[in-house]
Amino acid sequence: MTRPRVVVYWHNGRTLGHTAGCAAVMRALRAESSDVELIALTGAYHGLDLLPPDAHVERLPPFRSYDTPTGSRIEPSTSDEADAFVERRSSAAREFLDRYKPDVLLVDHLPWGWRGELTPSIEATRSTRKVLMWRGVLFDSDMTRHDYLAGGRGEWIATHYDAIVVHNDPRLFRLETEYDLPTTLAAKLTYNGYLPAPYLGGRVAARRLLNLPGHARVVLLTMGGGQGAGDIWCAALAAIRPLQFDMVRCVLGPYLEPNVRERIKWEAATVPGCVLVDYEPAMMPWLAAADVVVTAAGAGALGEVLAARANAVAIPRQLREAEQSIHSAILAERGWIRRVGLADVTAESLREQIRLALRQPVDMPEEMMLGGAAATARKVLEMVAHDR
């Protein structure tokens, strides 16, 4: 008998969150079983070193995507027009899944894939179990109902997916309530908790691991993948400049534009103790070790903040979607993070919140639902064992 095959699909790596989240599930699958064969089906082109070393990557033609206040634009890696480019990716996915015939296909966030590119594959591969992975907040209510439920979309998801795993704590946000999901769809939901496991070392152990003096004042700045964050970076560095931190660690993100990186490098030269890195694969110790963290408010980033019990100031910087704003507002109302809205980001507003965070660190709850990657891995392996 062949080894069980699990394919994990995510559309692209414009933000690092999709890649990091899918990689966390794949690492959990490997930790739970050395027998399963792991394959990533993706157009992502950064962060793939987060995957298990023995995972195979089946690459879809990549693209770059940029948010604008009125929508987004893409830059395909080929000379195709947008529709032809989507068809090229869709055909590649269909050919691979037809040939490979995985036991389980995990799909991140988009039930139909990017611009519907997975629809033919999902409808055709009837013997493959399908699991949809959703973050805790999809979009605002109107957009979610339009994009996921209207016109028979909800029934399509319920028909074609065996399970939907949700990576958040349902005590904070329940999808079936907030979006009035149909019963057939709500019945497929399982809440597995935020993806990361709790970081158990604490601040002292994290600083020892990173060779940081116990008395040092440390601030960590990160904007996820980094694309489109230049103005936020400059405001954050200006906010921190007069606060006299011993170390200012800036994780710029692999998708930061080169010209913006040069601008940030120039700003950072005036900030004492400032260190720039493009990418930090071991983020959890830095989150736990820092006196204060300034971060983007993506679902993955907020999950890591909670798992590390970090003293964070979050910025919901997504232009077109309300998810980051909704999620960070829920956590801020509970006093688990501090928050500065995108329209309010200035050096002065960030400096005020950083000073507040230093004086009064956030009061993180003792218990919250974490370890979602491991829970999802166990569910997938139970499916495989049952079918075999």
mmCIF file of N, CA, C and O in Angstrom, residues 275-324:
data_model
loop_
_atom_site.group_PDB
_atom_site.id
_atom_site.type_symbol
_atom_site.label_atom_id
_atom_site.label_comp_id
_atom_site.label_asym_id
_atom_site.label_seq_id
_atom_site.Cartn_x
_atom_site.Cartn_y
_atom_site.Cartn_z
ATOM 1 N N VAL A 275 18.259 47.048 14.592
ATOM 2 C CA VAL A 275 18.768 45.935 13.784
ATOM 3 C C VAL A 275 17.679 45.555 12.789
ATOM 4 O O VAL A 275 16.526 45.321 13.168
ATOM 5 N N LEU A 276 18.034 45.482 11.508
ATOM 6 C CA LEU A 276 17.094 45.113 10.455
ATOM 7 C C LEU A 276 17.379 43.695 9.985
ATOM 8 O O LEU A 276 18.525 43.348 9.688
ATOM 9 N N VAL A 277 16.332 42.875 9.918
ATOM 10 C CA VAL A 277 16.427 41.555 9.290
ATOM 11 C C VAL A 277 15.244 41.428 8.337
ATOM 12 O O VAL A 277 14.162 41.936 8.603
ATOM 13 N N ASP A 278 15.457 40.745 7.225
ATOM 14 C CA ASP A 278 14.383 40.588 6.249
ATOM 15 C C ASP A 278 13.351 39.565 6.707
ATOM 16 O O ASP A 278 12.174 39.665 6.358
ATOM 17 N N TYR A 279 13.794 38.616 7.518
ATOM 18 C CA TYR A 279 12.942 37.466 7.793
ATOM 19 C C TYR A 279 13.389 36.829 9.102
ATOM 20 O O TYR A 279 14.589 36.733 9.377
ATOM 21 N N GLU A 280 12.453 36.397 9.927
ATOM 22 C CA GLU A 280 12.786 35.758 11.202
ATOM 23 C C GLU A 280 11.947 34.487 11.338
ATOM 24 O O GLU A 280 10.760 34.547 11.702
ATOM 25 N N PRO A 281 12.515 33.320 11.027
ATOM 26 C CA PRO A 281 11.726 32.085 11.105
ATOM 27 C C PRO A 281 11.363 31.680 12.527
ATOM 28 O O PRO A 281 10.371 30.985 12.733
ATOM 29 N N ALA A 282 12.152 32.109 13.517
ATOM 30 C CA ALA A 282 11.875 31.765 14.913
ATOM 31 C C ALA A 282 11.312 32.996 15.626
ATOM 32 O O ALA A 282 11.991 33.628 16.444
ATOM 33 N N MET A 283 10.071 33.339 15.294
ATOM 34 C CA MET A 283 9.489 34.569 15.816
ATOM 35 C C MET A 283 9.041 34.450 17.272
ATOM 36 O O MET A 283 9.072 35.429 18.025
ATOM 37 N N MET A 284 8.626 33.276 17.694
ATOM 38 C CA MET A 284 8.014 33.141 19.019
ATOM 39 C C MET A 284 8.928 33.589 20.164
ATOM 40 O O MET A 284 8.484 34.329 21.057
ATOM 41 N N PRO A 285 10.214 33.196 20.198
ATOM 42 C CA PRO A 285 11.061 33.692 21.285
ATOM 43 C C PRO A 285 11.182 35.207 21.299
ATOM 44 O O PRO A 285 11.202 35.823 22.377
ATOM 45 N N TRP A 286 11.249 35.835 20.137
ATOM 46 C CA TRP A 286 11.349 37.292 20.092
ATOM 47 C C TRP A 286 10.064 37.942 20.596
ATOM 48 O O TRP A 286 10.118 38.960 21.303
ATOM 49 N N LEU A 287 8.925 37.379 20.255
ATOM 50 C CA LEU A 287 7.660 37.910 20.770
ATOM 51 C C LEU A 287 7.607 37.823 22.292
ATOM 52 O O LEU A 287 7.147 38.749 22.968
ATOM 53 N N ALA A 288 8.070 36.696 22.825
ATOM 54 C CA ALA A 288 8.036 36.511 24.275
ATOM 55 C C ALA A 288 9.073 37.376 24.979
ATOM 56 O O ALA A 288 8.851 37.821 26.115
ATOM 57 N N ALA A 289 10.199 37.617 24.327
ATOM 58 C CA ALA A 289 11.311 38.325 24.974
ATOM 59 C C ALA A 289 11.133 39.834 24.983
ATOM 60 O O ALA A 289 11.649 40.524 25.870
ATOM 61 N N ALA A 290 10.419 40.387 24.006
ATOM 62 C CA ALA A 290 10.340 41.841 23.852
ATOM 63 C C ALA A 290 9.513 42.482 24.956
ATOM 64 O O ALA A 290 8.517 41.924 25.418
ATOM 65 N N ASP A 291 9.917 43.684 25.352
ATOM 66 C CA ASP A 291 9.109 44.462 26.293
ATOM 67 C C ASP A 291 7.813 44.920 25.641
ATOM 68 O O ASP A 291 6.771 44.997 26.296
ATOM 69 N N VAL A 292 7.879 45.232 24.356
ATOM 70 C CA VAL A 292 6.688 45.615 23.605
ATOM 71 C C VAL A 292 6.895 45.207 22.146
ATOM 72 O O VAL A 292 8.024 45.217 21.639
ATOM 73 N N VAL A 293 5.800 44.818 21.502
ATOM 74 C CA VAL A 293 5.812 44.382 20.106
ATOM 75 C C VAL A 293 4.865 45.286 19.326
ATOM 76 O O VAL A 293 3.727 45.511 19.735
ATOM 77 N N VAL A 294 5.340 45.808 18.203
ATOM 78 C CA VAL A 294 4.479 46.534 17.264
ATOM 79 C C VAL A 294 4.321 45.635 16.046
ATOM 80 O O VAL A 294 5.306 45.280 15.402
ATOM 81 N N THR A 295 3.066 45.250 15.733
ATOM 82 C CA THR A 295 2.848 44.212 14.746
ATOM 83 C C THR A 295 1.662 44.514 13.857
ATOM 84 O O THR A 295 0.752 45.257 14.238
ATOM 85 N N ALA A 296 1.661 43.921 12.663
ATOM 86 C CA ALA A 296 0.460 43.893 11.847
ATOM 87 C C ALA A 296 -0.579 43.011 12.539
ATOM 88 O O ALA A 296 -0.260 42.226 13.437
ATOM 89 N N ALA A 297 -1.844 43.147 12.115
ATOM 90 C CA ALA A 297 -2.941 42.465 12.809
ATOM 91 C C ALA A 297 -3.529 41.330 11.992
ATOM 92 O O ALA A 297 -4.724 41.041 12.091
ATOM 93 N N GLY A 298 -2.697 40.660 11.191
ATOM 94 C CA GLY A 298 -3.171 39.474 10.491
ATOM 95 C C GLY A 298 -3.505 38.365 11.472
ATOM 96 O O GLY A 298 -3.034 38.346 12.619
ATOM 97 N N ALA A 299 -4.321 37.409 11.029
ATOM 98 C CA ALA A 299 -4.753 36.329 11.914
ATOM 99 C C ALA A 299 -3.572 35.536 12.458
ATOM 100 O O ALA A 299 -3.531 35.178 13.634
ATOM 101 N N GLY A 300 -2.591 35.245 11.582
ATOM 102 C CA GLY A 300 -1.428 34.502 12.040
ATOM 103 C C GLY A 300 -0.613 35.269 13.058
ATOM 104 O O GLY A 300 -0.171 34.723 14.070
ATOM 105 N N ALA A 301 -0.406 36.562 12.800
ATOM 106 C CA ALA A 301 0.373 37.387 13.721
ATOM 107 C C ALA A 301 -0.317 37.492 15.076
ATOM 108 O O ALA A 301 0.336 37.380 16.130
ATOM 109 N N LEU A 302 -1.625 37.699 15.093
ATOM 110 C CA LEU A 302 -2.331 37.813 16.366
ATOM 111 C C LEU A 302 -2.334 36.482 17.111
ATOM 112 O O LEU A 302 -2.252 36.454 18.348
ATOM 113 N N GLY A 303 -2.418 35.374 16.389
ATOM 114 C CA GLY A 303 -2.320 34.076 17.045
ATOM 115 C C GLY A 303 -0.979 33.888 17.725
ATOM 116 O O GLY A 303 -0.900 33.379 18.855
ATOM 117 N N GLU A 304 0.100 34.314 17.070
ATOM 118 C CA GLU A 304 1.428 34.211 17.684
ATOM 119 C C GLU A 304 1.553 35.141 18.887
ATOM 120 O O GLU A 304 2.182 34.771 19.893
ATOM 121 N N VAL A 305 0.976 36.325 18.809
ATOM 122 C CA VAL A 305 0.986 37.253 19.948
ATOM 123 C C VAL A 305 0.317 36.606 21.152
ATOM 124 O O VAL A 305 0.835 36.656 22.285
ATOM 125 N N LEU A 306 -0.827 35.970 20.944
ATOM 126 C CA LEU A 306 -1.533 35.328 22.046
ATOM 127 C C LEU A 306 -0.751 34.140 22.585
ATOM 128 O O LEU A 306 -0.669 33.941 23.801
ATOM 129 N N ALA A 307 -0.184 33.338 21.680
ATOM 130 C CA ALA A 307 0.545 32.147 22.122
ATOM 131 C C ALA A 307 1.796 32.504 22.904
ATOM 132 O O ALA A 307 2.202 31.784 23.822
ATOM 133 N N ALA A 308 2.443 33.626 22.549
ATOM 134 C CA ALA A 308 3.653 34.068 23.251
ATOM 135 C C ALA A 308 3.345 34.985 24.422
ATOM 136 O O ALA A 308 4.265 35.387 25.137
ATOM 137 N N ARG A 309 2.059 35.331 24.599
ATOM 138 C CA ARG A 309 1.641 36.254 25.647
ATOM 139 C C ARG A 309 2.419 37.571 25.519
ATOM 140 O O ARG A 309 2.899 38.142 26.501
ATOM 141 N N ALA A 310 2.519 38.038 24.286
ATOM 142 C CA ALA A 310 3.312 39.232 23.991
ATOM 143 C C ALA A 310 2.535 40.492 24.359
ATOM 144 O O ALA A 310 1.304 40.546 24.293
ATOM 145 N N ASN A 311 3.285 41.520 24.725
ATOM 146 C CA ASN A 311 2.730 42.832 25.063
ATOM 147 C C ASN A 311 2.706 43.652 23.776
ATOM 148 O O ASN A 311 3.675 44.314 23.429
ATOM 149 N N ALA A 312 1.578 43.586 23.036
ATOM 150 C CA ALA A 312 1.575 44.016 21.638
ATOM 151 C C ALA A 312 0.704 45.241 21.392
ATOM 152 O O ALA A 312 -0.346 45.430 22.008
ATOM 153 N N VAL A 313 1.177 46.038 20.425
ATOM 154 C CA VAL A 313 0.392 47.102 19.800
ATOM 155 C C VAL A 313 0.185 46.669 18.353
ATOM 156 O O VAL A 313 1.146 46.535 17.599
ATOM 157 N N ALA A 314 -1.072 46.419 17.969
ATOM 158 C CA ALA A 314 -1.372 45.870 16.651
ATOM 159 C C ALA A 314 -1.947 46.946 15.735
ATOM 160 O O ALA A 314 -2.689 47.826 16.176
ATOM 161 N N ILE A 315 -1.608 46.838 14.448
ATOM 162 C CA ILE A 315 -2.088 47.768 13.421
ATOM 163 C C ILE A 315 -2.812 46.957 12.348
ATOM 164 O O ILE A 315 -2.168 46.194 11.612
ATOM 165 N N PRO A 316 -4.140 47.065 12.239
ATOM 166 C CA PRO A 316 -4.863 46.397 11.153
ATOM 167 C C PRO A 316 -4.626 47.152 9.852
ATOM 168 O O PRO A 316 -5.232 48.188 9.593
ATOM 169 N N ARG A 317 -3.762 46.644 9.006
ATOM 170 C CA ARG A 317 -3.304 47.417 7.847
ATOM 171 C C ARG A 317 -3.896 46.947 6.523
ATOM 172 O O ARG A 317 -3.545 47.475 5.471
ATOM 173 N N GLN A 318 -4.802 45.970 6.556
ATOM 174 C CA GLN A 318 -5.449 45.514 5.335
ATOM 175 C C GLN A 318 -6.416 46.585 4.827
ATOM 176 O O GLN A 318 -7.277 47.057 5.572
ATOM 177 N N LEU A 319 -6.288 46.989 3.573
ATOM 178 C CA LEU A 319 -7.114 48.059 3.020
ATOM 179 C C LEU A 319 -8.504 47.583 2.615
ATOM 180 O O LEU A 319 -9.502 48.242 2.890
ATOM 181 N N ARG A 320 -8.573 46.442 1.922
ATOM 182 C CA ARG A 320 -9.829 46.055 1.290
ATOM 183 C C ARG A 320 -10.707 45.174 2.161
ATOM 184 O O ARG A 320 -11.885 45.000 1.874
ATOM 185 N N GLU A 321 -10.154 44.558 3.177
ATOM 186 C CA GLU A 321 -10.909 43.608 3.984
ATOM 187 C C GLU A 321 -10.972 44.083 5.433
ATOM 188 O O GLU A 321 -10.014 44.657 5.948
ATOM 189 N N ALA A 322 -12.107 43.822 6.079
ATOM 190 C CA ALA A 322 -12.316 44.273 7.450
ATOM 191 C C ALA A 322 -11.836 43.254 8.480
ATOM 192 O O ALA A 322 -11.914 43.525 9.678
ATOM 193 N N GLU A 323 -11.335 42.097 8.029
ATOM 194 C CA GLU A 323 -10.992 41.023 8.970
ATOM 195 C C GLU A 323 -10.011 41.471 10.045
ATOM 196 O O GLU A 323 -10.220 41.251 11.239
ATOM 197 N N GLN A 324 -8.910 42.106 9.655
ATOM 198 C CA GLN A 324 -7.912 42.514 10.636
ATOM 199 C C GLN A 324 -8.481 43.528 11.626
ATOM 200 O O GLN A 324 -8.198 43.481 12.823
#
